[in-house]
Amino acid sequence: MNIYPYCSLLRYNTFGIQVKADLLVEYESVGELKQALALYHERMSEKPLLHIGGGSNLLFIYDFRGMVLHSLVDGYSVIAEEGDDVLVRVGAGMTFDDFVSDSLWRGWFGLENLSGIPGQVGASAVQNVGAYGAEVGNLIETVEGVSLSDGSMHKWRGSECGYAYRQSIFKQELARQYAITYVTYRLHRTFRPSLEYGGVRQAMEQAALTEDSLTAMKLRQVILSIRRHKLPDPAVLGNAGSFFMNPVVTKRKFMSLRSRYPDIPGYMQGANAYKVPAAWLIEQCGWKGRRLNDSPAAVHDVQPLVLVNRGGARGSDILHLCEEIQTDVKKKFGIKLRHEVNIIAYGGEFEEIEP
Ligand code: EPU
């Protein structure tokens, strides 16, 4: 177990916000996690506790005046084979994309469209990360976790985790109550590529790939190249991926918007709802590539769903920009944009202000 008092969290948030934690604890096993929790309850239980993953979906507004936990529980093993399926149990502290890459090399398929997503395995199960037509929740067999309040161990079946678009019970009714320790994915020995998401086939054509010549590793490269073209690299420009979720509106609302804005894109969600790309709404409000006065917080110039730190931004600069965008989108389209990124103020999650 590594214990760092008054530790900078710069390395632990991809936005590159310079904040500190009173105490950062990194643990390598469930036993060490329990020791860390005992330390917290004995010595600092009046202060907040926060478990972070890769810090790729977090925005710190202030120094964190409490204990931050970070998992280094790594590695994976096959726990069962069922026909074409392989059940692989993975340590929550493993970098998600390292596992995606390893799984494909080993001939376990299913995660290829999720290539290049930053963060750790544990966070993938909390956020229900998704990209290019795939959502990790559909491949999760079980999630294991330890209660932050009493150290007890729990296990949930994937079907009990409440997975929906960027949602799970770990973000809602169980929010901040458990540290995820292991995730078991159900992968497949047969490669069945999923290419229907807009842009994937086009990128394959550009790479001169046909469906017949396609391997999972090649599909991974295609996905990585799409991401590289659209999303900024946090190592170069601080960001946390999509800052907002794509709003889902009723069919009625969508039709009324379409009568005013015939170009508005929308994707049907069941019979009565449409998902509208937040990037389009933000761009229409004139925010693409813009910043507020001389603020180092800006809207990315290729993908307006991403807010970036152009250097030295404070969390409050990014938050201010977020609120200005929410206000403008609400005014123009009557749609409330919800942030996808977890905003951390002091110890509690930031309460969203209705724009
Ligand atoms: N869409 C479809 N079908 C398609 C194409 C697009 O339903 O064939 C929908 C998407 O669901 C989305 C909208 O159209 O509502 C726009 O799609 P686009 O590919 O432009 O993606 P995006 O909204 O910019 C989302 C994710 C990204 C993910 C991409 C690719 C969110 C908030 N963001 O971005 O995730 O990489 O799709 O799948 O859902 C992230 O969460 O940090 C992130 C980068």
mmCIF file of C-alpha atoms and ligand atoms in Angstrom:
data_model
loop_
_atom_site.group_PDB
_atom_site.id
_atom_site.type_symbol
_atom_site.label_atom_id
_atom_site.label_comp_id
_atom_site.label_asym_id
_atom_site.label_seq_id
_atom_site.Cartn_x
_atom_site.Cartn_y
_atom_site.Cartn_z
ATOM 1 C CA MET A 1 0.000 0.000 0.000
ATOM 2 C CA ASN A 2 1.328 3.450 -0.909
ATOM 3 C CA ILE A 3 0.269 6.387 1.266
ATOM 4 C CA TYR A 4 0.891 9.932 0.070
ATOM 5 C CA PRO A 5 -0.039 12.846 2.372
ATOM 6 C CA TYR A 6 -0.818 16.235 0.784
ATOM 7 C CA CYS A 7 -0.458 14.740 -2.621
ATOM 8 C CA SER A 8 -0.903 16.495 -5.959
ATOM 9 C CA LEU A 9 -3.683 14.940 -8.029
ATOM 10 C CA LEU A 10 -2.272 16.288 -11.293
ATOM 11 C CA ARG A 11 -1.288 12.777 -12.434
ATOM 12 C CA TYR A 12 -4.696 11.465 -11.402
ATOM 13 C CA ASN A 13 -6.983 13.635 -13.524
ATOM 14 C CA THR A 14 -6.749 13.862 -17.301
ATOM 15 C CA PHE A 15 -8.119 17.419 -17.264
ATOM 16 C CA GLY A 16 -4.730 18.353 -15.816
ATOM 17 C CA ILE A 17 -6.207 20.375 -12.950
ATOM 18 C CA GLN A 18 -3.663 21.206 -10.257
ATOM 19 C CA VAL A 19 -5.364 20.175 -6.999
ATOM 20 C CA LYS A 20 -4.229 18.293 -3.901
ATOM 21 C CA ALA A 21 -5.697 15.594 -1.684
ATOM 22 C CA ASP A 22 -5.118 15.487 2.079
ATOM 23 C CA LEU A 23 -4.225 11.817 1.645
ATOM 24 C CA LEU A 24 -3.893 9.557 -1.389
ATOM 25 C CA VAL A 25 -3.807 5.794 -0.824
ATOM 26 C CA GLU A 26 -2.988 3.307 -3.575
ATOM 27 C CA TYR A 27 -3.714 -0.343 -2.835
ATOM 28 C CA GLU A 28 -2.714 -3.535 -4.630
ATOM 29 C CA SER A 29 -5.110 -6.071 -3.124
ATOM 30 C CA VAL A 30 -8.497 -6.377 -1.465
ATOM 31 C CA GLY A 31 -6.649 -6.885 1.862
ATOM 32 C CA GLU A 32 -4.840 -3.574 1.414
ATOM 33 C CA LEU A 33 -8.099 -1.853 0.473
ATOM 34 C CA LYS A 34 -9.623 -3.074 3.747
ATOM 35 C CA GLN A 35 -6.583 -1.771 5.672
ATOM 36 C CA ALA A 36 -6.964 1.613 3.956
ATOM 37 C CA LEU A 37 -10.646 1.736 4.875
ATOM 38 C CA ALA A 38 -9.829 0.852 8.507
ATOM 39 C CA LEU A 39 -7.310 3.718 8.534
ATOM 40 C CA TYR A 40 -9.932 6.073 7.148
ATOM 41 C CA HIS A 41 -12.606 5.100 9.675
ATOM 42 C CA GLU A 42 -10.138 5.271 12.604
ATOM 43 C CA ARG A 43 -8.376 8.503 11.750
ATOM 44 C CA MET A 44 -10.359 10.690 9.367
ATOM 45 C CA SER A 45 -13.962 9.561 9.105
ATOM 46 C CA GLU A 46 -15.212 13.143 9.532
ATOM 47 C CA LYS A 47 -13.572 13.942 6.194
ATOM 48 C CA PRO A 48 -14.791 12.871 2.747
ATOM 49 C CA LEU A 49 -13.639 9.712 0.979
ATOM 50 C CA LEU A 50 -13.363 9.426 -2.768
ATOM 51 C CA HIS A 51 -12.469 6.423 -4.902
ATOM 52 C CA ILE A 52 -11.046 7.335 -8.286
ATOM 53 C CA GLY A 53 -10.277 5.257 -11.363
ATOM 54 C CA GLY A 54 -8.010 6.590 -14.087
ATOM 55 C CA GLY A 55 -9.251 10.136 -13.413
ATOM 56 C CA SER A 56 -10.413 10.389 -17.002
ATOM 57 C CA ASN A 57 -13.983 11.354 -16.176
ATOM 58 C CA LEU A 58 -13.445 13.678 -13.234
ATOM 59 C CA LEU A 59 -13.363 17.408 -12.688
ATOM 60 C CA PHE A 60 -11.982 18.647 -9.378
ATOM 61 C CA ILE A 61 -13.196 22.102 -8.397
ATOM 62 C CA TYR A 62 -11.156 22.422 -5.184
ATOM 63 C CA ASP A 63 -8.432 20.627 -3.276
ATOM 64 C CA PHE A 64 -9.899 17.397 -1.939
ATOM 65 C CA ARG A 65 -9.847 17.695 1.864
ATOM 66 C CA GLY A 66 -10.119 13.988 2.556
ATOM 67 C CA MET A 67 -8.823 10.547 1.493
ATOM 68 C CA VAL A 68 -8.577 9.535 -2.152
ATOM 69 C CA LEU A 69 -8.363 5.812 -2.897
ATOM 70 C CA HIS A 70 -6.839 4.456 -6.085
ATOM 71 C CA SER A 71 -6.765 0.808 -7.114
ATOM 72 C CA LEU A 72 -3.654 -0.952 -8.385
ATOM 73 C CA VAL A 73 -5.413 -4.357 -8.356
ATOM 74 C CA ASP A 74 -4.174 -5.679 -11.677
ATOM 75 C CA GLY A 75 -4.169 -8.821 -13.827
ATOM 76 C CA TYR A 76 -6.830 -11.182 -15.120
ATOM 77 C CA SER A 77 -7.709 -14.879 -15.273
ATOM 78 C CA VAL A 78 -10.164 -17.081 -17.129
ATOM 79 C CA ILE A 79 -12.664 -18.388 -14.598
ATOM 80 C CA ALA A 80 -14.934 -20.396 -16.925
ATOM 81 C CA GLU A 81 -15.495 -21.400 -20.533
ATOM 82 C CA GLU A 82 -19.069 -21.953 -21.692
ATOM 83 C CA GLY A 83 -19.372 -23.026 -25.326
ATOM 84 C CA ASP A 84 -18.180 -20.077 -27.377
ATOM 85 C CA ASP A 85 -17.945 -17.841 -24.315
ATOM 86 C CA VAL A 86 -14.963 -17.100 -22.092
ATOM 87 C CA LEU A 87 -15.497 -15.542 -18.667
ATOM 88 C CA VAL A 88 -12.519 -13.410 -17.679
ATOM 89 C CA ARG A 89 -12.148 -11.853 -14.213
ATOM 90 C CA VAL A 90 -10.100 -8.663 -14.313
ATOM 91 C CA GLY A 91 -8.632 -6.530 -11.525
ATOM 92 C CA ALA A 92 -10.452 -3.188 -11.319
ATOM 93 C CA GLY A 93 -7.165 -1.268 -11.290
ATOM 94 C CA MET A 94 -6.063 -2.573 -14.680
ATOM 95 C CA THR A 95 -6.054 0.033 -17.447
ATOM 96 C CA PHE A 96 -9.198 -0.767 -19.435
ATOM 97 C CA ASP A 97 -7.563 -0.390 -22.836
ATOM 98 C CA ASP A 98 -4.639 -2.651 -21.839
ATOM 99 C CA PHE A 99 -7.206 -5.341 -21.136
ATOM 100 C CA VAL A 100 -9.059 -4.638 -24.399
ATOM 101 C CA SER A 101 -5.806 -5.043 -26.312
ATOM 102 C CA ASP A 102 -4.768 -8.219 -24.422
ATOM 103 C CA SER A 103 -8.211 -9.768 -24.850
ATOM 104 C CA LEU A 104 -8.048 -9.360 -28.626
ATOM 105 C CA TRP A 105 -4.528 -10.839 -28.812
ATOM 106 C CA ARG A 106 -5.786 -13.837 -26.878
ATOM 107 C CA GLY A 107 -8.723 -14.325 -29.222
ATOM 108 C CA TRP A 108 -11.452 -13.227 -26.795
ATOM 109 C CA PHE A 109 -13.735 -10.933 -28.728
ATOM 110 C CA GLY A 110 -16.394 -8.379 -27.856
ATOM 111 C CA LEU A 111 -14.508 -5.340 -26.598
ATOM 112 C CA GLU A 112 -12.960 -4.266 -29.923
ATOM 113 C CA ASN A 113 -15.305 -1.287 -30.512
ATOM 114 C CA LEU A 114 -14.395 -0.002 -27.051
ATOM 115 C CA SER A 115 -10.724 0.364 -28.006
ATOM 116 C CA GLY A 116 -8.965 3.504 -26.851
ATOM 117 C CA ILE A 117 -11.344 4.421 -24.034
ATOM 118 C CA PRO A 118 -9.285 5.882 -21.191
ATOM 119 C CA GLY A 119 -9.662 4.840 -17.556
ATOM 120 C CA GLN A 120 -9.577 1.667 -15.501
ATOM 121 C CA VAL A 121 -11.566 -1.569 -15.623
ATOM 122 C CA GLY A 122 -13.452 -0.683 -12.407
ATOM 123 C CA ALA A 123 -14.604 2.635 -13.842
ATOM 124 C CA SER A 124 -15.802 0.910 -17.032
ATOM 125 C CA ALA A 125 -18.337 -0.960 -14.891
ATOM 126 C CA VAL A 126 -19.415 2.181 -13.028
ATOM 127 C CA GLN A 127 -19.779 4.451 -16.076
ATOM 128 C CA ASN A 128 -21.021 1.777 -18.474
ATOM 129 C CA VAL A 129 -18.568 3.121 -21.022
ATOM 130 C CA GLY A 130 -19.731 2.960 -24.606
ATOM 131 C CA ALA A 131 -18.508 3.771 -28.080
ATOM 132 C CA TYR A 132 -19.168 2.868 -31.726
ATOM 133 C CA GLY A 133 -22.321 0.910 -31.046
ATOM 134 C CA ALA A 134 -21.013 -1.090 -28.064
ATOM 135 C CA GLU A 135 -21.622 -0.681 -24.344
ATOM 136 C CA VAL A 136 -19.553 -2.518 -21.792
ATOM 137 C CA GLY A 137 -22.607 -3.314 -19.649
ATOM 138 C CA ASN A 138 -23.714 -5.814 -22.310
ATOM 139 C CA LEU A 139 -20.500 -7.795 -21.750
ATOM 140 C CA ILE A 140 -20.364 -7.669 -17.965
ATOM 141 C CA GLU A 141 -21.143 -10.942 -16.198
ATOM 142 C CA THR A 142 -20.422 -9.859 -12.613
ATOM 143 C CA VAL A 143 -19.022 -6.939 -10.657
ATOM 144 C CA GLU A 144 -17.339 -7.387 -7.276
ATOM 145 C CA GLY A 145 -16.923 -4.615 -4.746
ATOM 146 C CA VAL A 146 -16.119 -3.745 -1.157
ATOM 147 C CA SER A 147 -18.368 -1.511 0.927
ATOM 148 C CA LEU A 148 -16.620 1.727 1.799
ATOM 149 C CA SER A 149 -18.557 1.942 5.054
ATOM 150 C CA ASP A 150 -17.871 -1.493 6.588
ATOM 151 C CA GLY A 151 -15.421 -3.339 4.298
ATOM 152 C CA SER A 152 -17.940 -6.104 3.460
ATOM 153 C CA MET A 153 -17.654 -7.806 0.070
ATOM 154 C CA HIS A 154 -20.472 -7.840 -2.488
ATOM 155 C CA LYS A 155 -21.055 -9.313 -5.914
ATOM 156 C CA TRP A 156 -23.637 -8.222 -8.482
ATOM 157 C CA ARG A 157 -24.709 -9.962 -11.672
ATOM 158 C CA GLY A 158 -24.485 -7.713 -14.739
ATOM 159 C CA SER A 159 -28.284 -7.825 -14.985
ATOM 160 C CA GLU A 160 -28.510 -6.310 -11.480
ATOM 161 C CA CYS A 161 -26.267 -3.341 -12.291
ATOM 162 C CA GLY A 162 -28.970 -1.181 -13.921
ATOM 163 C CA TYR A 163 -26.981 -0.584 -17.085
ATOM 164 C CA ALA A 164 -28.353 2.070 -19.437
ATOM 165 C CA TYR A 165 -26.743 4.850 -21.497
ATOM 166 C CA ARG A 166 -23.805 5.969 -19.291
ATOM 167 C CA GLN A 167 -25.731 4.775 -16.227
ATOM 168 C CA SER A 168 -25.472 2.063 -13.580
ATOM 169 C CA ILE A 169 -26.543 1.517 -9.962
ATOM 170 C CA PHE A 170 -22.972 2.481 -9.010
ATOM 171 C CA LYS A 171 -23.662 6.017 -10.286
ATOM 172 C CA GLN A 172 -27.144 6.164 -8.794
ATOM 173 C CA GLU A 173 -28.528 4.403 -5.718
ATOM 174 C CA LEU A 174 -25.136 2.924 -4.765
ATOM 175 C CA ALA A 175 -23.138 6.009 -5.753
ATOM 176 C CA ARG A 176 -19.874 6.288 -3.822
ATOM 177 C CA GLN A 177 -20.742 3.401 -1.519
ATOM 178 C CA TYR A 178 -18.471 0.711 -2.985
ATOM 179 C CA ALA A 179 -14.974 0.273 -4.307
ATOM 180 C CA ILE A 180 -15.138 -2.003 -7.342
ATOM 181 C CA THR A 181 -12.463 -4.688 -6.998
ATOM 182 C CA TYR A 182 -13.030 -7.095 -9.918
ATOM 183 C CA VAL A 183 -15.088 -7.121 -13.103
ATOM 184 C CA THR A 184 -15.863 -10.359 -14.972
ATOM 185 C CA TYR A 185 -16.477 -9.932 -18.698
ATOM 186 C CA ARG A 186 -18.251 -12.494 -20.881
ATOM 187 C CA LEU A 187 -16.261 -12.526 -24.138
ATOM 188 C CA HIS A 188 -16.580 -14.718 -27.223
ATOM 189 C CA ARG A 189 -14.221 -16.969 -29.175
ATOM 190 C CA THR A 190 -16.000 -16.120 -32.422
ATOM 191 C CA PHE A 191 -15.311 -12.671 -33.846
ATOM 192 C CA ARG A 192 -18.595 -11.043 -34.873
ATOM 193 C CA PRO A 193 -17.730 -7.508 -35.915
ATOM 194 C CA SER A 194 -20.209 -4.752 -35.205
ATOM 195 C CA LEU A 195 -19.812 -2.184 -37.982
ATOM 196 C CA GLU A 196 -23.170 -0.468 -38.133
ATOM 197 C CA TYR A 197 -22.283 2.677 -36.207
ATOM 198 C CA GLY A 198 -21.947 5.691 -38.482
ATOM 199 C CA GLY A 199 -18.360 6.266 -39.526
ATOM 200 C CA VAL A 200 -16.968 2.781 -38.885
ATOM 201 C CA ARG A 201 -17.496 1.372 -42.385
ATOM 202 C CA GLN A 202 -16.288 4.618 -43.936
ATOM 203 C CA ALA A 203 -13.069 4.468 -41.888
ATOM 204 C CA MET A 204 -12.634 0.819 -42.954
ATOM 205 C CA GLU A 205 -12.928 1.829 -46.606
ATOM 206 C CA GLN A 206 -10.338 4.533 -46.107
ATOM 207 C CA ALA A 207 -8.009 1.912 -44.620
ATOM 208 C CA ALA A 208 -8.752 -0.340 -47.632
ATOM 209 C CA LEU A 209 -10.267 -3.008 -45.395
ATOM 210 C CA THR A 210 -13.132 -5.246 -46.443
ATOM 211 C CA GLU A 211 -15.338 -7.216 -44.105
ATOM 212 C CA ASP A 212 -13.660 -10.431 -45.329
ATOM 213 C CA SER A 213 -10.158 -9.239 -44.525
ATOM 214 C CA LEU A 214 -11.170 -7.751 -41.191
ATOM 215 C CA THR A 215 -9.668 -9.087 -37.968
ATOM 216 C CA ALA A 216 -10.464 -7.863 -34.463
ATOM 217 C CA MET A 217 -7.014 -6.275 -34.232
ATOM 218 C CA LYS A 218 -7.573 -4.420 -37.511
ATOM 219 C CA LEU A 219 -10.976 -3.231 -36.282
ATOM 220 C CA ARG A 220 -9.265 -2.006 -33.121
ATOM 221 C CA GLN A 221 -6.859 0.026 -35.286
ATOM 222 C CA VAL A 222 -9.795 1.493 -37.244
ATOM 223 C CA ILE A 223 -11.541 2.531 -34.004
ATOM 224 C CA LEU A 224 -8.318 3.988 -32.597
ATOM 225 C CA SER A 225 -7.792 6.039 -35.752
ATOM 226 C CA ILE A 226 -11.383 7.418 -35.659
ATOM 227 C CA ARG A 227 -10.843 8.417 -32.033
ATOM 228 C CA ARG A 228 -7.456 10.009 -32.782
ATOM 229 C CA HIS A 229 -9.000 12.210 -35.472
ATOM 230 C CA LYS A 230 -11.878 13.392 -33.336
ATOM 231 C CA LEU A 231 -10.783 13.373 -29.730
ATOM 232 C CA PRO A 232 -7.901 15.348 -28.217
ATOM 233 C CA ASP A 233 -5.111 13.375 -26.528
ATOM 234 C CA PRO A 234 -5.193 14.240 -22.783
ATOM 235 C CA ALA A 235 -1.386 13.947 -22.685
ATOM 236 C CA VAL A 236 -1.277 16.961 -25.008
ATOM 237 C CA LEU A 237 -4.477 18.861 -24.150
ATOM 238 C CA GLY A 238 -6.196 18.252 -20.795
ATOM 239 C CA ASN A 239 -9.734 16.896 -21.192
ATOM 240 C CA ALA A 240 -12.112 14.235 -19.902
ATOM 241 C CA GLY A 241 -13.645 13.022 -23.163
ATOM 242 C CA SER A 242 -17.297 13.904 -23.707
ATOM 243 C CA PHE A 243 -18.148 16.491 -21.093
ATOM 244 C CA PHE A 244 -21.905 16.235 -21.701
ATOM 245 C CA MET A 245 -24.261 13.343 -22.362
ATOM 246 C CA ASN A 246 -26.307 13.257 -25.540
ATOM 247 C CA PRO A 247 -29.812 14.287 -24.460
ATOM 248 C CA VAL A 248 -32.790 12.043 -25.153
ATOM 249 C CA VAL A 249 -35.980 13.970 -25.922
ATOM 250 C CA THR A 250 -39.549 12.891 -26.612
ATOM 251 C CA LYS A 251 -40.607 12.320 -30.214
ATOM 252 C CA ARG A 252 -42.949 15.304 -29.913
ATOM 253 C CA LYS A 253 -40.169 17.598 -28.763
ATOM 254 C CA PHE A 254 -37.888 16.302 -31.521
ATOM 255 C CA MET A 255 -40.511 16.901 -34.226
ATOM 256 C CA SER A 256 -41.110 20.425 -32.994
ATOM 257 C CA LEU A 257 -37.367 21.101 -33.036
ATOM 258 C CA ARG A 258 -37.103 19.632 -36.530
ATOM 259 C CA SER A 259 -39.759 21.968 -37.831
ATOM 260 C CA ARG A 260 -37.617 24.889 -36.670
ATOM 261 C CA TYR A 261 -34.198 23.317 -37.417
ATOM 262 C CA PRO A 262 -34.631 20.928 -40.386
ATOM 263 C CA ASP A 263 -30.954 19.830 -40.154
ATOM 264 C CA ILE A 264 -31.123 18.656 -36.563
ATOM 265 C CA PRO A 265 -29.725 15.109 -36.322
ATOM 266 C CA GLY A 266 -31.505 12.553 -34.160
ATOM 267 C CA TYR A 267 -31.416 8.814 -33.564
ATOM 268 C CA MET A 268 -34.558 6.955 -32.574
ATOM 269 C CA GLN A 269 -34.528 5.381 -29.120
ATOM 270 C CA GLY A 270 -37.504 3.063 -29.003
ATOM 271 C CA ALA A 271 -40.831 4.295 -30.373
ATOM 272 C CA ASN A 272 -41.166 7.580 -28.574
ATOM 273 C CA ALA A 273 -37.766 9.162 -28.061
ATOM 274 C CA TYR A 274 -34.813 10.571 -29.978
ATOM 275 C CA LYS A 275 -31.190 10.977 -28.973
ATOM 276 C CA VAL A 276 -29.804 14.295 -30.183
ATOM 277 C CA PRO A 277 -26.046 14.830 -30.527
ATOM 278 C CA ALA A 278 -25.086 17.388 -27.880
ATOM 279 C CA ALA A 279 -22.134 18.342 -30.101
ATOM 280 C CA TRP A 280 -24.555 19.651 -32.743
ATOM 281 C CA LEU A 281 -26.541 21.685 -30.199
ATOM 282 C CA ILE A 282 -23.346 23.208 -28.788
ATOM 283 C CA GLU A 283 -21.995 24.042 -32.227
ATOM 284 C CA GLN A 284 -25.295 25.699 -33.221
ATOM 285 C CA CYS A 285 -24.944 27.952 -30.184
ATOM 286 C CA GLY A 286 -21.619 29.113 -31.587
ATOM 287 C CA TRP A 287 -19.439 27.445 -28.964
ATOM 288 C CA LYS A 288 -17.240 25.224 -31.157
ATOM 289 C CA GLY A 289 -13.588 26.104 -30.539
ATOM 290 C CA ARG A 290 -14.552 29.044 -28.320
ATOM 291 C CA ARG A 291 -13.533 30.127 -24.848
ATOM 292 C CA LEU A 292 -14.763 32.708 -22.370
ATOM 293 C CA ASN A 293 -12.656 35.862 -22.615
ATOM 294 C CA ASP A 294 -9.071 34.804 -21.863
ATOM 295 C CA SER A 295 -10.000 31.733 -19.877
ATOM 296 C CA PRO A 296 -7.793 28.659 -20.367
ATOM 297 C CA ALA A 297 -10.996 26.572 -20.464
ATOM 298 C CA ALA A 298 -12.201 26.087 -24.028
ATOM 299 C CA VAL A 299 -14.524 24.072 -26.228
ATOM 300 C CA HIS A 300 -12.568 21.717 -28.480
ATOM 301 C CA ASP A 301 -12.378 22.911 -32.077
ATOM 302 C CA VAL A 302 -13.057 19.498 -33.679
ATOM 303 C CA GLN A 303 -15.395 17.874 -31.137
ATOM 304 C CA PRO A 304 -17.482 20.452 -29.253
ATOM 305 C CA LEU A 305 -18.706 17.796 -26.824
ATOM 306 C CA VAL A 306 -15.249 17.944 -25.263
ATOM 307 C CA LEU A 307 -14.121 20.789 -23.002
ATOM 308 C CA VAL A 308 -10.366 21.298 -22.825
ATOM 309 C CA ASN A 309 -7.798 22.826 -20.515
ATOM 310 C CA ARG A 310 -5.513 24.912 -22.687
ATOM 311 C CA GLY A 311 -3.071 25.165 -19.793
ATOM 312 C CA GLY A 312 -3.378 26.197 -16.180
ATOM 313 C CA ALA A 313 -7.191 26.054 -15.988
ATOM 314 C CA ARG A 314 -8.816 25.698 -12.594
ATOM 315 C CA GLY A 315 -11.784 23.396 -12.157
ATOM 316 C CA SER A 316 -13.977 26.456 -11.686
ATOM 317 C CA ASP A 317 -12.934 27.787 -15.142
ATOM 318 C CA ILE A 318 -14.166 24.575 -16.767
ATOM 319 C CA LEU A 319 -17.323 24.607 -14.651
ATOM 320 C CA HIS A 320 -18.055 28.207 -15.604
ATOM 321 C CA LEU A 321 -17.726 27.318 -19.286
ATOM 322 C CA CYS A 322 -19.990 24.286 -18.756
ATOM 323 C CA GLU A 323 -22.684 26.478 -17.210
ATOM 324 C CA GLU A 324 -22.510 29.077 -19.986
ATOM 325 C CA ILE A 325 -22.978 26.347 -22.591
ATOM 326 C CA GLN A 326 -25.867 24.783 -20.639
ATOM 327 C CA THR A 327 -27.567 28.183 -20.413
ATOM 328 C CA ASP A 328 -27.249 28.870 -24.149
ATOM 329 C CA VAL A 329 -28.440 25.406 -25.213
ATOM 330 C CA LYS A 330 -31.399 25.647 -22.852
ATOM 331 C CA LYS A 331 -32.296 29.101 -24.216
ATOM 332 C CA LYS A 332 -32.068 28.133 -27.874
ATOM 333 C CA PHE A 333 -33.419 24.588 -27.864
ATOM 334 C CA GLY A 334 -35.177 24.187 -24.503
ATOM 335 C CA ILE A 335 -32.958 21.186 -23.759
ATOM 336 C CA LYS A 336 -31.018 20.763 -20.563
ATOM 337 C CA LEU A 337 -27.559 19.315 -21.175
ATOM 338 C CA ARG A 338 -26.364 17.052 -18.392
ATOM 339 C CA HIS A 339 -22.689 16.665 -17.712
ATOM 340 C CA GLU A 340 -21.240 13.214 -18.149
ATOM 341 C CA VAL A 341 -18.085 14.050 -16.237
ATOM 342 C CA ASN A 342 -18.217 13.621 -12.452
ATOM 343 C CA ILE A 343 -17.755 17.002 -10.852
ATOM 344 C CA ILE A 344 -16.105 16.831 -7.439
ATOM 345 C CA ALA A 345 -16.385 19.798 -5.099
ATOM 346 C CA TYR A 346 -14.900 19.411 -1.591
ATOM 347 C CA GLY A 347 -16.078 15.946 -0.689
ATOM 348 C CA GLY A 348 -19.426 15.822 -2.337
ATOM 349 C CA GLU A 349 -20.473 15.683 -5.902
ATOM 350 C CA PHE A 350 -21.349 19.101 -7.246
ATOM 351 C CA GLU A 351 -25.070 19.805 -7.246
ATOM 352 C CA GLU A 352 -26.115 20.720 -10.743
ATOM 353 C CA ILE A 353 -27.711 24.143 -11.078
ATOM 354 C CA GLU A 354 -30.766 24.291 -13.348
ATOM 355 C CA PRO A 355 -29.820 26.581 -16.219
HETATM 356 N N1 EPU B 1 -25.293 7.803 -33.250
HETATM 357 C C1 EPU B 1 -26.042 6.684 -33.377
HETATM 358 N N2 EPU B 1 -25.782 5.839 -34.402
HETATM 359 C C2 EPU B 1 -24.814 6.079 -35.300
HETATM 360 C C3 EPU B 1 -24.044 7.226 -35.166
HETATM 361 C C4 EPU B 1 -24.294 8.090 -34.112
HETATM 362 O O1 EPU B 1 -26.925 6.417 -32.601
HETATM 363 O O2 EPU B 1 -24.643 5.256 -36.202
HETATM 364 C C5 EPU B 1 -25.615 8.734 -32.174
HETATM 365 C C6 EPU B 1 -24.766 8.631 -30.967
HETATM 366 O O3 EPU B 1 -25.336 7.775 -30.007
HETATM 367 C C7 EPU B 1 -24.763 10.056 -30.499
HETATM 368 C C8 EPU B 1 -24.806 10.876 -31.737
HETATM 369 O O4 EPU B 1 -25.323 10.018 -32.686
HETATM 370 O O5 EPU B 1 -25.962 10.325 -29.853
HETATM 371 C C9 EPU B 1 -23.512 11.478 -32.141
HETATM 372 O O6 EPU B 1 -22.598 10.476 -32.455
HETATM 373 P P1 EPU B 1 -21.044 10.697 -32.555
HETATM 374 O O7 EPU B 1 -20.420 9.508 -33.149
HETATM 375 O O8 EPU B 1 -20.792 12.032 -33.124
HETATM 376 O O9 EPU B 1 -20.583 10.624 -31.052
HETATM 377 P P2 EPU B 1 -20.587 11.665 -29.894
HETATM 378 O O10 EPU B 1 -21.943 11.987 -29.449
HETATM 379 O O11 EPU B 1 -19.677 12.739 -30.254
HETATM 380 C C10 EPU B 1 -20.442 9.536 -28.347
HETATM 381 C C11 EPU B 1 -19.842 9.253 -27.001
HETATM 382 C C12 EPU B 1 -18.328 9.127 -27.115
HETATM 383 C C13 EPU B 1 -18.028 7.978 -28.062
HETATM 384 C C14 EPU B 1 -18.695 8.283 -29.428
HETATM 385 C C15 EPU B 1 -18.541 7.153 -30.390
HETATM 386 C C16 EPU B 1 -21.317 10.288 -25.413
HETATM 387 C C17 EPU B 1 -21.515 11.398 -24.427
HETATM 388 N N3 EPU B 1 -20.182 10.310 -26.075
HETATM 389 O O12 EPU B 1 -19.889 10.781 -28.757
HETATM 390 O O13 EPU B 1 -17.813 8.811 -25.847
HETATM 391 O O14 EPU B 1 -16.635 7.801 -28.225
HETATM 392 O O15 EPU B 1 -20.106 8.494 -29.220
HETATM 393 O O16 EPU B 1 -19.376 6.110 -30.049
HETATM 394 O O17 EPU B 1 -22.175 9.433 -25.543
HETATM 395 C C18 EPU B 1 -16.886 9.736 -23.882
HETATM 396 O O18 EPU B 1 -17.856 9.301 -23.278
HETATM 397 O O19 EPU B 1 -15.973 10.385 -23.299
HETATM 398 C C19 EPU B 1 -16.804 9.569 -25.310
HETATM 399 C C20 EPU B 1 -15.832 10.080 -26.032
#
